[in-house]
Amino acid sequence: MNGDPILSARKLTVSLPDRTKSRVFGPPPEITVVMGIDLDVPRGSAVGLVGESGSGKTTLGRAMIRLLPVSGGSLLFEGNDIAKAPEATLRPLRPKMQMIFQDPMSSLNPRLNLATILTRPFEAFGVPFPDGSRRATAERLLDLVGLPTAFAERYPHELSGGQRQRVGIARAIALEPDFIVADEIVSGLDVSTQAQILILLRELQARMGLTLVFISHDLSVVRALCDRLVVLYHGEVVEQGPCSEVFASPRADYTRTLLDAVPLPEIDPGWLGTTAPGTPHDVSDKKREDPSMSTSIKGQVVLVTGASGGIGTEFVNELVARGAAKVYAAARDPSRLPAFDGPVEPLALDITDPAAVATAAKHASDVTLLINNAGVNHNTSYFRAPDLVIAREEMEVNYFGTLSVARAFAPVLAANGGGAIVNMLSILARVNLPLMGSLCASKAASLSMTQALRAELKGQGTRVIGVMPGAIDTRMTADFPPPKMPPAEAVKEILDEVEKGAEGDLYPGAFAKDIAAGLAADPKGVEAQMGAIL
């Protein structure tokens, strides 16, 4: 992202016919929806437009790309004033500005298959199919948004809501635009599908250098995706600025009202079931109210995933040294586990296989502490990878695999008194580095998931801890420059905090703590520095 605006509005005004007051003769009166807005959209940025229903978000978004007429003011796109430009002037600019609509079902032609829908932009603007044929071009676009190429012959009604929205995104990026307006594109999707769409958008923005205007009423979604925030109220901008600043210290009363209205989960303590008072596994009210109670490792039954090497092996050794009653050392291939001393039981577990996860939860039904350590890191940028296989594998293992194990063992922990889940993440969950784009995305998704689990499982007395170290000196970080933390040192610090009753996010090692402090002060500066180091 640089400071040059790709789009700049000054005193922008949009008025629309008020059909509720139509006259028998003559045109209906007009109502001003957008009132004298000043706005800059920096090139390469993601700008969030937020406000309550009727605040003018969609009207402003459509006016930005001249899908609606502008009544007054100036609107510069790449230096060209398009506010009053005729369609003949706008036509050459249309491929550079696109829109993703809120309802994909109504914006996709139900009579056309996806191959035709995705290649219509090329036909509309007289652009040859870049891959030589309609089918090959459509398949490339489907692959780009994570859909099977066989979907080219399907029709919109044969897809789920999330899949249709991916098709809408694919159509919008077909002509490789510079500027995209995304209008409430995740509002009708379930939470997990929302996360997948947001991750896809972030990946595409990094890969294609897109500038995004993201319209939403959900401030939590905007905070996850956007660099800047613009707050609208009755067609006027009441506040704008960097997301971090607006969320940290909003100046406008209306912005504070919106932030206060963000819904937080109200947990039903019995959603995973309860045990009768006085039984060995009873979770007392005292413990439910105080999930930060100290927990000695001695006597605990612990499951460690990814135990075949690196920090996973160190976890097993240190847990045994601290007196754990039993340690399940889990690995996809148990034959690769080292020979451990003490009460260690090897366990075959592929965290991407739901059946294997369910079997492990049934077998290890005495677990009181879960350490989710299994993960994958290909150290590959988006563009160095030949396709999306690596990105999908990192997301499948680091996000979905971790979530699958947590879901399977949450009832086990509840039955055994609450316990704790430790999710091993990375400081890259909070930093976007081009060298490791899909890894950063998968870790960021895992951090969001960890925070959600923390809220959901609090009612059953289960602590959920996210651990974000810097580089740890293992085989996976062989190409990283120093400083790298010794695995044994990292494990000791993590388990010390677990025993003290820590909850929330941990940053083991001075490097991770320094990065966390720097992100609080200057996130973009930290990303630039880390990018230069790597």
JSON list of C-alpha atoms in Angstrom, two decimals, residues 58-252:
[
{"chain": "A", "resi": 58, "resn": "THR", "atom": "CA", "xyz": [-24.29, 0.98, -0.57]},
{"chain": "A", "resi": 59, "resn": "THR", "atom": "CA", "xyz": [-25.26, 4.18, -2.38]},
{"chain": "A", "resi": 60, "resn": "LEU", "atom": "CA", "xyz": [-21.77, 5.61, -1.83]},
{"chain": "A", "resi": 61, "resn": "GLY", "atom": "CA", "xyz": [-20.13, 2.36, -2.89]},
{"chain": "A", "resi": 62, "resn": "ARG", "atom": "CA", "xyz": [-22.10, 2.19, -6.13]},
{"chain": "A", "resi": 63, "resn": "ALA", "atom": "CA", "xyz": [-21.47, 5.86, -6.84]},
{"chain": "A", "resi": 64, "resn": "MET", "atom": "CA", "xyz": [-17.73, 5.28, -6.43]},
{"chain": "A", "resi": 65, "resn": "ILE", "atom": "CA", "xyz": [-17.72, 3.11, -9.54]},
{"chain": "A", "resi": 66, "resn": "ARG", "atom": "CA", "xyz": [-20.48, 5.12, -11.22]},
{"chain": "A", "resi": 67, "resn": "LEU", "atom": "CA", "xyz": [-23.19, 2.50, -11.07]},
{"chain": "A", "resi": 68, "resn": "LEU", "atom": "CA", "xyz": [-25.25, 5.40, -9.75]},
{"chain": "A", "resi": 69, "resn": "PRO", "atom": "CA", "xyz": [-25.15, 8.99, -11.03]},
{"chain": "A", "resi": 70, "resn": "VAL", "atom": "CA", "xyz": [-23.33, 11.64, -9.01]},
{"chain": "A", "resi": 71, "resn": "SER", "atom": "CA", "xyz": [-25.33, 14.78, -8.27]},
{"chain": "A", "resi": 72, "resn": "GLY", "atom": "CA", "xyz": [-22.49, 17.04, -7.19]},
{"chain": "A", "resi": 73, "resn": "GLY", "atom": "CA", "xyz": [-18.82, 17.29, -6.24]},
{"chain": "A", "resi": 74, "resn": "SER", "atom": "CA", "xyz": [-15.81, 15.61, -7.79]},
{"chain": "A", "resi": 75, "resn": "LEU", "atom": "CA", "xyz": [-14.86, 11.94, -8.01]},
{"chain": "A", "resi": 76, "resn": "LEU", "atom": "CA", "xyz": [-11.34, 11.19, -9.23]},
{"chain": "A", "resi": 77, "resn": "PHE", "atom": "CA", "xyz": [-10.43, 7.64, -10.27]},
{"chain": "A", "resi": 78, "resn": "GLU", "atom": "CA", "xyz": [-6.73, 7.27, -11.11]},
{"chain": "A", "resi": 79, "resn": "GLY", "atom": "CA", "xyz": [-6.65, 11.02, -11.72]},
{"chain": "A", "resi": 80, "resn": "ASN", "atom": "CA", "xyz": [-9.71, 11.11, -14.00]},
{"chain": "A", "resi": 81, "resn": "ASP", "atom": "CA", "xyz": [-12.78, 13.01, -12.83]},
{"chain": "A", "resi": 82, "resn": "ILE", "atom": "CA", "xyz": [-15.62, 10.57, -13.45]},
{"chain": "A", "resi": 83, "resn": "ALA", "atom": "CA", "xyz": [-18.31, 12.38, -11.47]},
{"chain": "A", "resi": 84, "resn": "LYS", "atom": "CA", "xyz": [-20.15, 13.62, -14.56]},
{"chain": "A", "resi": 85, "resn": "ALA", "atom": "CA", "xyz": [-18.35, 11.57, -17.21]},
{"chain": "A", "resi": 86, "resn": "PRO", "atom": "CA", "xyz": [-20.57, 10.07, -19.92]},
{"chain": "A", "resi": 87, "resn": "GLU", "atom": "CA", "xyz": [-20.65, 6.31, -20.42]},
{"chain": "A", "resi": 88, "resn": "ALA", "atom": "CA", "xyz": [-18.40, 6.57, -23.48]},
{"chain": "A", "resi": 89, "resn": "THR", "atom": "CA", "xyz": [-15.69, 8.00, -21.21]},
{"chain": "A", "resi": 90, "resn": "LEU", "atom": "CA", "xyz": [-16.37, 5.52, -18.43]},
{"chain": "A", "resi": 91, "resn": "ARG", "atom": "CA", "xyz": [-16.32, 2.48, -20.70]},
{"chain": "A", "resi": 92, "resn": "PRO", "atom": "CA", "xyz": [-12.50, 2.09, -20.89]},
{"chain": "A", "resi": 93, "resn": "LEU", "atom": "CA", "xyz": [-12.31, 2.47, -17.10]},
{"chain": "A", "resi": 94, "resn": "ARG", "atom": "CA", "xyz": [-14.97, -0.12, -16.27]},
{"chain": "A", "resi": 95, "resn": "PRO", "atom": "CA", "xyz": [-12.60, -3.15, -16.36]},
{"chain": "A", "resi": 96, "resn": "LYS", "atom": "CA", "xyz": [-10.46, -1.45, -13.69]},
{"chain": "A", "resi": 97, "resn": "MET", "atom": "CA", "xyz": [-13.35, -1.01, -11.25]},
{"chain": "A", "resi": 98, "resn": "GLN", "atom": "CA", "xyz": [-15.62, -3.87, -10.25]},
{"chain": "A", "resi": 99, "resn": "MET", "atom": "CA", "xyz": [-18.21, -4.71, -7.62]},
{"chain": "A", "resi": 100, "resn": "ILE", "atom": "CA", "xyz": [-19.05, -7.81, -5.58]},
{"chain": "A", "resi": 101, "resn": "PHE", "atom": "CA", "xyz": [-22.74, -7.72, -4.71]},
{"chain": "A", "resi": 102, "resn": "GLN", "atom": "CA", "xyz": [-24.38, -8.64, -1.43]},
{"chain": "A", "resi": 103, "resn": "ASP", "atom": "CA", "xyz": [-26.71, -11.33, -2.77]},
{"chain": "A", "resi": 104, "resn": "PRO", "atom": "CA", "xyz": [-24.88, -13.61, -5.22]},
{"chain": "A", "resi": 105, "resn": "MET", "atom": "CA", "xyz": [-28.05, -15.50, -6.09]},
{"chain": "A", "resi": 106, "resn": "SER", "atom": "CA", "xyz": [-29.69, -12.38, -7.53]},
{"chain": "A", "resi": 107, "resn": "SER", "atom": "CA", "xyz": [-26.50, -11.11, -9.18]},
{"chain": "A", "resi": 108, "resn": "LEU", "atom": "CA", "xyz": [-25.71, -14.39, -11.01]},
{"chain": "A", "resi": 109, "resn": "ASN", "atom": "CA", "xyz": [-27.79, -15.29, -14.07]},
{"chain": "A", "resi": 110, "resn": "PRO", "atom": "CA", "xyz": [-29.64, -18.51, -13.14]},
{"chain": "A", "resi": 111, "resn": "ARG", "atom": "CA", "xyz": [-29.85, -19.58, -16.81]},
{"chain": "A", "resi": 112, "resn": "LEU", "atom": "CA", "xyz": [-26.10, -19.60, -17.37]},
{"chain": "A", "resi": 113, "resn": "ASN", "atom": "CA", "xyz": [-23.54, -22.09, -16.13]},
{"chain": "A", "resi": 114, "resn": "LEU", "atom": "CA", "xyz": [-20.47, -20.87, -14.28]},
{"chain": "A", "resi": 115, "resn": "ALA", "atom": "CA", "xyz": [-18.18, -21.13, -17.30]},
{"chain": "A", "resi": 116, "resn": "THR", "atom": "CA", "xyz": [-20.37, -18.64, -19.14]},
{"chain": "A", "resi": 117, "resn": "ILE", "atom": "CA", "xyz": [-20.90, -16.37, -16.12]},
{"chain": "A", "resi": 118, "resn": "LEU", "atom": "CA", "xyz": [-17.19, -16.10, -15.39]},
{"chain": "A", "resi": 119, "resn": "THR", "atom": "CA", "xyz": [-16.19, -15.36, -18.97]},
{"chain": "A", "resi": 120, "resn": "ARG", "atom": "CA", "xyz": [-18.94, -12.82, -19.79]},
{"chain": "A", "resi": 121, "resn": "PRO", "atom": "CA", "xyz": [-16.71, -9.90, -18.66]},
{"chain": "A", "resi": 122, "resn": "PHE", "atom": "CA", "xyz": [-14.20, -10.78, -21.39]},
{"chain": "A", "resi": 123, "resn": "GLU", "atom": "CA", "xyz": [-16.94, -10.85, -24.01]},
{"chain": "A", "resi": 124, "resn": "ALA", "atom": "CA", "xyz": [-18.51, -7.63, -22.75]},
{"chain": "A", "resi": 125, "resn": "PHE", "atom": "CA", "xyz": [-15.24, -5.70, -23.15]},
{"chain": "A", "resi": 126, "resn": "GLY", "atom": "CA", "xyz": [-13.93, -7.50, -26.22]},
{"chain": "A", "resi": 127, "resn": "VAL", "atom": "CA", "xyz": [-11.00, -9.05, -24.37]},
{"chain": "A", "resi": 128, "resn": "PRO", "atom": "CA", "xyz": [-9.69, -12.41, -25.67]},
{"chain": "A", "resi": 129, "resn": "PHE", "atom": "CA", "xyz": [-9.89, -15.31, -23.24]},
{"chain": "A", "resi": 130, "resn": "PRO", "atom": "CA", "xyz": [-6.45, -15.21, -21.56]},
{"chain": "A", "resi": 131, "resn": "ASP", "atom": "CA", "xyz": [-6.25, -19.00, -21.29]},
{"chain": "A", "resi": 132, "resn": "GLY", "atom": "CA", "xyz": [-7.20, -19.64, -24.90]},
{"chain": "A", "resi": 133, "resn": "SER", "atom": "CA", "xyz": [-10.74, -20.91, -24.36]},
{"chain": "A", "resi": 134, "resn": "ARG", "atom": "CA", "xyz": [-13.83, -20.20, -22.31]},
{"chain": "A", "resi": 135, "resn": "ARG", "atom": "CA", "xyz": [-13.52, -23.45, -20.33]},
{"chain": "A", "resi": 136, "resn": "ALA", "atom": "CA", "xyz": [-9.82, -23.04, -19.50]},
{"chain": "A", "resi": 137, "resn": "THR", "atom": "CA", "xyz": [-10.33, -19.43, -18.40]},
{"chain": "A", "resi": 138, "resn": "ALA", "atom": "CA", "xyz": [-13.29, -20.33, -16.21]},
{"chain": "A", "resi": 139, "resn": "GLU", "atom": "CA", "xyz": [-11.40, -23.23, -14.62]},
{"chain": "A", "resi": 140, "resn": "ARG", "atom": "CA", "xyz": [-8.47, -20.95, -13.78]},
{"chain": "A", "resi": 141, "resn": "LEU", "atom": "CA", "xyz": [-10.79, -18.44, -12.11]},
{"chain": "A", "resi": 142, "resn": "LEU", "atom": "CA", "xyz": [-12.57, -21.18, -10.16]},
{"chain": "A", "resi": 143, "resn": "ASP", "atom": "CA", "xyz": [-9.24, -22.52, -8.93]},
{"chain": "A", "resi": 144, "resn": "LEU", "atom": "CA", "xyz": [-8.17, -19.02, -7.96]},
{"chain": "A", "resi": 145, "resn": "VAL", "atom": "CA", "xyz": [-11.09, -18.73, -5.52]},
{"chain": "A", "resi": 146, "resn": "GLY", "atom": "CA", "xyz": [-10.79, -22.27, -4.18]},
{"chain": "A", "resi": 147, "resn": "LEU", "atom": "CA", "xyz": [-13.59, -23.99, -6.11]},
{"chain": "A", "resi": 148, "resn": "PRO", "atom": "CA", "xyz": [-13.25, -27.29, -8.03]},
{"chain": "A", "resi": 149, "resn": "THR", "atom": "CA", "xyz": [-12.76, -26.78, -11.77]},
{"chain": "A", "resi": 150, "resn": "ALA", "atom": "CA", "xyz": [-15.57, -29.29, -12.39]},
{"chain": "A", "resi": 151, "resn": "PHE", "atom": "CA", "xyz": [-17.98, -26.60, -11.16]},
{"chain": "A", "resi": 152, "resn": "ALA", "atom": "CA", "xyz": [-17.64, -24.88, -14.54]},
{"chain": "A", "resi": 153, "resn": "GLU", "atom": "CA", "xyz": [-20.68, -26.79, -15.78]},
{"chain": "A", "resi": 154, "resn": "ARG", "atom": "CA", "xyz": [-22.82, -26.11, -12.72]},
{"chain": "A", "resi": 155, "resn": "TYR", "atom": "CA", "xyz": [-25.54, -23.49, -12.37]},
{"chain": "A", "resi": 156, "resn": "PRO", "atom": "CA", "xyz": [-25.88, -21.01, -9.47]},
{"chain": "A", "resi": 157, "resn": "HIS", "atom": "CA", "xyz": [-28.77, -22.90, -7.83]},
{"chain": "A", "resi": 158, "resn": "GLU", "atom": "CA", "xyz": [-26.51, -25.97, -7.51]},
{"chain": "A", "resi": 159, "resn": "LEU", "atom": "CA", "xyz": [-24.09, -24.14, -5.19]},
{"chain": "A", "resi": 160, "resn": "SER", "atom": "CA", "xyz": [-24.12, -23.21, -1.52]},
{"chain": "A", "resi": 161, "resn": "GLY", "atom": "CA", "xyz": [-24.25, -19.56, -0.44]},
{"chain": "A", "resi": 162, "resn": "GLY", "atom": "CA", "xyz": [-20.51, -19.46, 0.23]},
{"chain": "A", "resi": 163, "resn": "GLN", "atom": "CA", "xyz": [-19.72, -21.08, -3.11]},
{"chain": "A", "resi": 164, "resn": "ARG", "atom": "CA", "xyz": [-21.93, -18.59, -4.96]},
{"chain": "A", "resi": 165, "resn": "GLN", "atom": "CA", "xyz": [-20.14, -15.73, -3.23]},
{"chain": "A", "resi": 166, "resn": "ARG", "atom": "CA", "xyz": [-16.80, -17.17, -4.38]},
{"chain": "A", "resi": 167, "resn": "VAL", "atom": "CA", "xyz": [-18.16, -17.17, -7.93]},
{"chain": "A", "resi": 168, "resn": "GLY", "atom": "CA", "xyz": [-19.09, -13.50, -7.50]},
{"chain": "A", "resi": 169, "resn": "ILE", "atom": "CA", "xyz": [-15.54, -12.77, -6.37]},
{"chain": "A", "resi": 170, "resn": "ALA", "atom": "CA", "xyz": [-14.10, -14.72, -9.30]},
{"chain": "A", "resi": 171, "resn": "ARG", "atom": "CA", "xyz": [-16.21, -12.75, -11.77]},
{"chain": "A", "resi": 172, "resn": "ALA", "atom": "CA", "xyz": [-15.14, -9.46, -10.17]},
{"chain": "A", "resi": 173, "resn": "ILE", "atom": "CA", "xyz": [-11.42, -10.26, -10.49]},
{"chain": "A", "resi": 174, "resn": "ALA", "atom": "CA", "xyz": [-11.66, -11.81, -13.98]},
{"chain": "A", "resi": 175, "resn": "LEU", "atom": "CA", "xyz": [-10.40, -8.68, -15.76]},
{"chain": "A", "resi": 176, "resn": "GLU", "atom": "CA", "xyz": [-7.75, -8.07, -13.07]},
{"chain": "A", "resi": 177, "resn": "PRO", "atom": "CA", "xyz": [-9.21, -4.77, -11.82]},
{"chain": "A", "resi": 178, "resn": "ASP", "atom": "CA", "xyz": [-7.38, -2.28, -9.64]},
{"chain": "A", "resi": 179, "resn": "PHE", "atom": "CA", "xyz": [-10.37, -1.34, -7.49]},
{"chain": "A", "resi": 180, "resn": "ILE", "atom": "CA", "xyz": [-13.20, -3.46, -6.05]},
{"chain": "A", "resi": 181, "resn": "VAL", "atom": "CA", "xyz": [-16.23, -2.48, -3.98]},
{"chain": "A", "resi": 182, "resn": "ALA", "atom": "CA", "xyz": [-17.48, -5.41, -1.87]},
{"chain": "A", "resi": 183, "resn": "ASP", "atom": "CA", "xyz": [-21.00, -4.75, -0.59]},
{"chain": "A", "resi": 184, "resn": "GLU", "atom": "CA", "xyz": [-21.97, -6.73, 2.55]},
{"chain": "A", "resi": 185, "resn": "ILE", "atom": "CA", "xyz": [-20.64, -9.89, 0.91]},
{"chain": "A", "resi": 186, "resn": "VAL", "atom": "CA", "xyz": [-20.49, -12.01, 4.09]},
{"chain": "A", "resi": 187, "resn": "SER", "atom": "CA", "xyz": [-23.59, -10.77, 5.90]},
{"chain": "A", "resi": 188, "resn": "GLY", "atom": "CA", "xyz": [-25.74, -13.71, 4.80]},
{"chain": "A", "resi": 189, "resn": "LEU", "atom": "CA", "xyz": [-23.16, -16.42, 5.46]},
{"chain": "A", "resi": 190, "resn": "ASP", "atom": "CA", "xyz": [-22.48, -18.55, 8.53]},
{"chain": "A", "resi": 191, "resn": "VAL", "atom": "CA", "xyz": [-19.47, -17.70, 10.69]},
{"chain": "A", "resi": 192, "resn": "SER", "atom": "CA", "xyz": [-17.09, -20.36, 9.34]},
{"chain": "A", "resi": 193, "resn": "THR", "atom": "CA", "xyz": [-17.93, -19.47, 5.72]},
{"chain": "A", "resi": 194, "resn": "GLN", "atom": "CA", "xyz": [-17.46, -15.78, 6.55]},
{"chain": "A", "resi": 195, "resn": "ALA", "atom": "CA", "xyz": [-13.95, -16.57, 7.78]},
{"chain": "A", "resi": 196, "resn": "GLN", "atom": "CA", "xyz": [-13.11, -18.47, 4.60]},
{"chain": "A", "resi": 197, "resn": "ILE", "atom": "CA", "xyz": [-14.35, -15.62, 2.38]},
{"chain": "A", "resi": 198, "resn": "LEU", "atom": "CA", "xyz": [-12.41, -13.00, 4.37]},
{"chain": "A", "resi": 199, "resn": "ILE", "atom": "CA", "xyz": [-9.22, -15.07, 4.18]},
{"chain": "A", "resi": 200, "resn": "LEU", "atom": "CA", "xyz": [-9.74, -15.48, 0.42]},
{"chain": "A", "resi": 201, "resn": "LEU", "atom": "CA", "xyz": [-10.18, -11.71, 0.00]},
{"chain": "A", "resi": 202, "resn": "ARG", "atom": "CA", "xyz": [-7.02, -11.00, 1.95]},
{"chain": "A", "resi": 203, "resn": "GLU", "atom": "CA", "xyz": [-5.08, -13.53, -0.13]},
{"chain": "A", "resi": 204, "resn": "LEU", "atom": "CA", "xyz": [-6.36, -12.06, -3.40]},
{"chain": "A", "resi": 205, "resn": "GLN", "atom": "CA", "xyz": [-5.61, -8.52, -2.27]},
{"chain": "A", "resi": 206, "resn": "ALA", "atom": "CA", "xyz": [-2.02, -9.46, -1.48]},
{"chain": "A", "resi": 207, "resn": "ARG", "atom": "CA", "xyz": [-1.58, -11.47, -4.68]},
{"chain": "A", "resi": 208, "resn": "MET", "atom": "CA", "xyz": [-3.18, -9.01, -7.11]},
{"chain": "A", "resi": 209, "resn": "GLY", "atom": "CA", "xyz": [-2.44, -5.71, -5.40]},
{"chain": "A", "resi": 210, "resn": "LEU", "atom": "CA", "xyz": [-6.16, -4.92, -5.16]},
{"chain": "A", "resi": 211, "resn": "THR", "atom": "CA", "xyz": [-7.66, -1.86, -3.55]},
{"chain": "A", "resi": 212, "resn": "LEU", "atom": "CA", "xyz": [-10.81, -2.78, -1.63]},
{"chain": "A", "resi": 213, "resn": "VAL", "atom": "CA", "xyz": [-13.74, -0.81, -0.31]},
{"chain": "A", "resi": 214, "resn": "PHE", "atom": "CA", "xyz": [-15.50, -3.19, 2.05]},
{"chain": "A", "resi": 215, "resn": "ILE", "atom": "CA", "xyz": [-19.07, -2.25, 3.01]},
{"chain": "A", "resi": 216, "resn": "SER", "atom": "CA", "xyz": [-20.37, -3.84, 6.19]},
{"chain": "A", "resi": 217, "resn": "HIS", "atom": "CA", "xyz": [-22.46, -3.27, 9.28]},
{"chain": "A", "resi": 218, "resn": "ASP", "atom": "CA", "xyz": [-20.29, -5.79, 11.19]},
{"chain": "A", "resi": 219, "resn": "LEU", "atom": "CA", "xyz": [-17.42, -3.94, 12.83]},
{"chain": "A", "resi": 220, "resn": "SER", "atom": "CA", "xyz": [-15.68, -7.18, 13.87]},
{"chain": "A", "resi": 221, "resn": "VAL", "atom": "CA", "xyz": [-15.47, -8.24, 10.21]},
{"chain": "A", "resi": 222, "resn": "VAL", "atom": "CA", "xyz": [-14.16, -4.82, 9.16]},
{"chain": "A", "resi": 223, "resn": "ARG", "atom": "CA", "xyz": [-11.52, -4.88, 11.87]},
{"chain": "A", "resi": 224, "resn": "ALA", "atom": "CA", "xyz": [-10.24, -8.26, 10.63]},
{"chain": "A", "resi": 225, "resn": "LEU", "atom": "CA", "xyz": [-9.89, -7.15, 7.01]},
{"chain": "A", "resi": 226, "resn": "CYS", "atom": "CA", "xyz": [-9.47, -3.39, 6.68]},
{"chain": "A", "resi": 227, "resn": "ASP", "atom": "CA", "xyz": [-6.65, -0.88, 7.12]},
{"chain": "A", "resi": 228, "resn": "ARG", "atom": "CA", "xyz": [-8.87, 2.20, 7.32]},
{"chain": "A", "resi": 229, "resn": "LEU", "atom": "CA", "xyz": [-12.39, 2.84, 8.57]},
{"chain": "A", "resi": 230, "resn": "VAL", "atom": "CA", "xyz": [-15.01, 5.34, 7.37]},
{"chain": "A", "resi": 231, "resn": "VAL", "atom": "CA", "xyz": [-18.12, 5.73, 9.54]},
{"chain": "A", "resi": 232, "resn": "LEU", "atom": "CA", "xyz": [-21.30, 6.99, 7.84]},
{"chain": "A", "resi": 233, "resn": "TYR", "atom": "CA", "xyz": [-24.39, 8.41, 9.51]},
{"chain": "A", "resi": 234, "resn": "HIS", "atom": "CA", "xyz": [-27.36, 9.70, 7.51]},
{"chain": "A", "resi": 235, "resn": "GLY", "atom": "CA", "xyz": [-25.20, 10.09, 4.40]},
{"chain": "A", "resi": 236, "resn": "GLU", "atom": "CA", "xyz": [-22.36, 11.96, 6.08]},
{"chain": "A", "resi": 237, "resn": "VAL", "atom": "CA", "xyz": [-18.91, 10.92, 7.26]},
{"chain": "A", "resi": 238, "resn": "VAL", "atom": "CA", "xyz": [-18.77, 11.32, 11.04]},
{"chain": "A", "resi": 239, "resn": "GLU", "atom": "CA", "xyz": [-15.34, 9.74, 11.51]},
{"chain": "A", "resi": 240, "resn": "GLN", "atom": "CA", "xyz": [-12.54, 8.17, 9.48]},
{"chain": "A", "resi": 241, "resn": "GLY", "atom": "CA", "xyz": [-8.99, 7.03, 10.07]},
{"chain": "A", "resi": 242, "resn": "PRO", "atom": "CA", "xyz": [-6.80, 3.95, 10.55]},
{"chain": "A", "resi": 243, "resn": "CYS", "atom": "CA", "xyz": [-8.80, 1.02, 11.95]},
{"chain": "A", "resi": 244, "resn": "SER", "atom": "CA", "xyz": [-6.53, 0.59, 14.95]},
{"chain": "A", "resi": 245, "resn": "GLU", "atom": "CA", "xyz": [-6.95, 4.23, 15.97]},
{"chain": "A", "resi": 246, "resn": "VAL", "atom": "CA", "xyz": [-10.70, 4.39, 15.47]},
{"chain": "A", "resi": 247, "resn": "PHE", "atom": "CA", "xyz": [-11.28, 1.18, 17.41]},
{"chain": "A", "resi": 248, "resn": "ALA", "atom": "CA", "xyz": [-8.90, 2.21, 20.19]},
{"chain": "A", "resi": 249, "resn": "SER", "atom": "CA", "xyz": [-10.12, 5.76, 20.69]},
{"chain": "A", "resi": 250, "resn": "PRO", "atom": "CA", "xyz": [-13.23, 6.69, 18.68]},
{"chain": "A", "resi": 251, "resn": "ARG", "atom": "CA", "xyz": [-13.88, 10.44, 18.60]},
{"chain": "A", "resi": 252, "resn": "ALA", "atom": "CA", "xyz": [-17.51, 10.51, 17.50]}
]
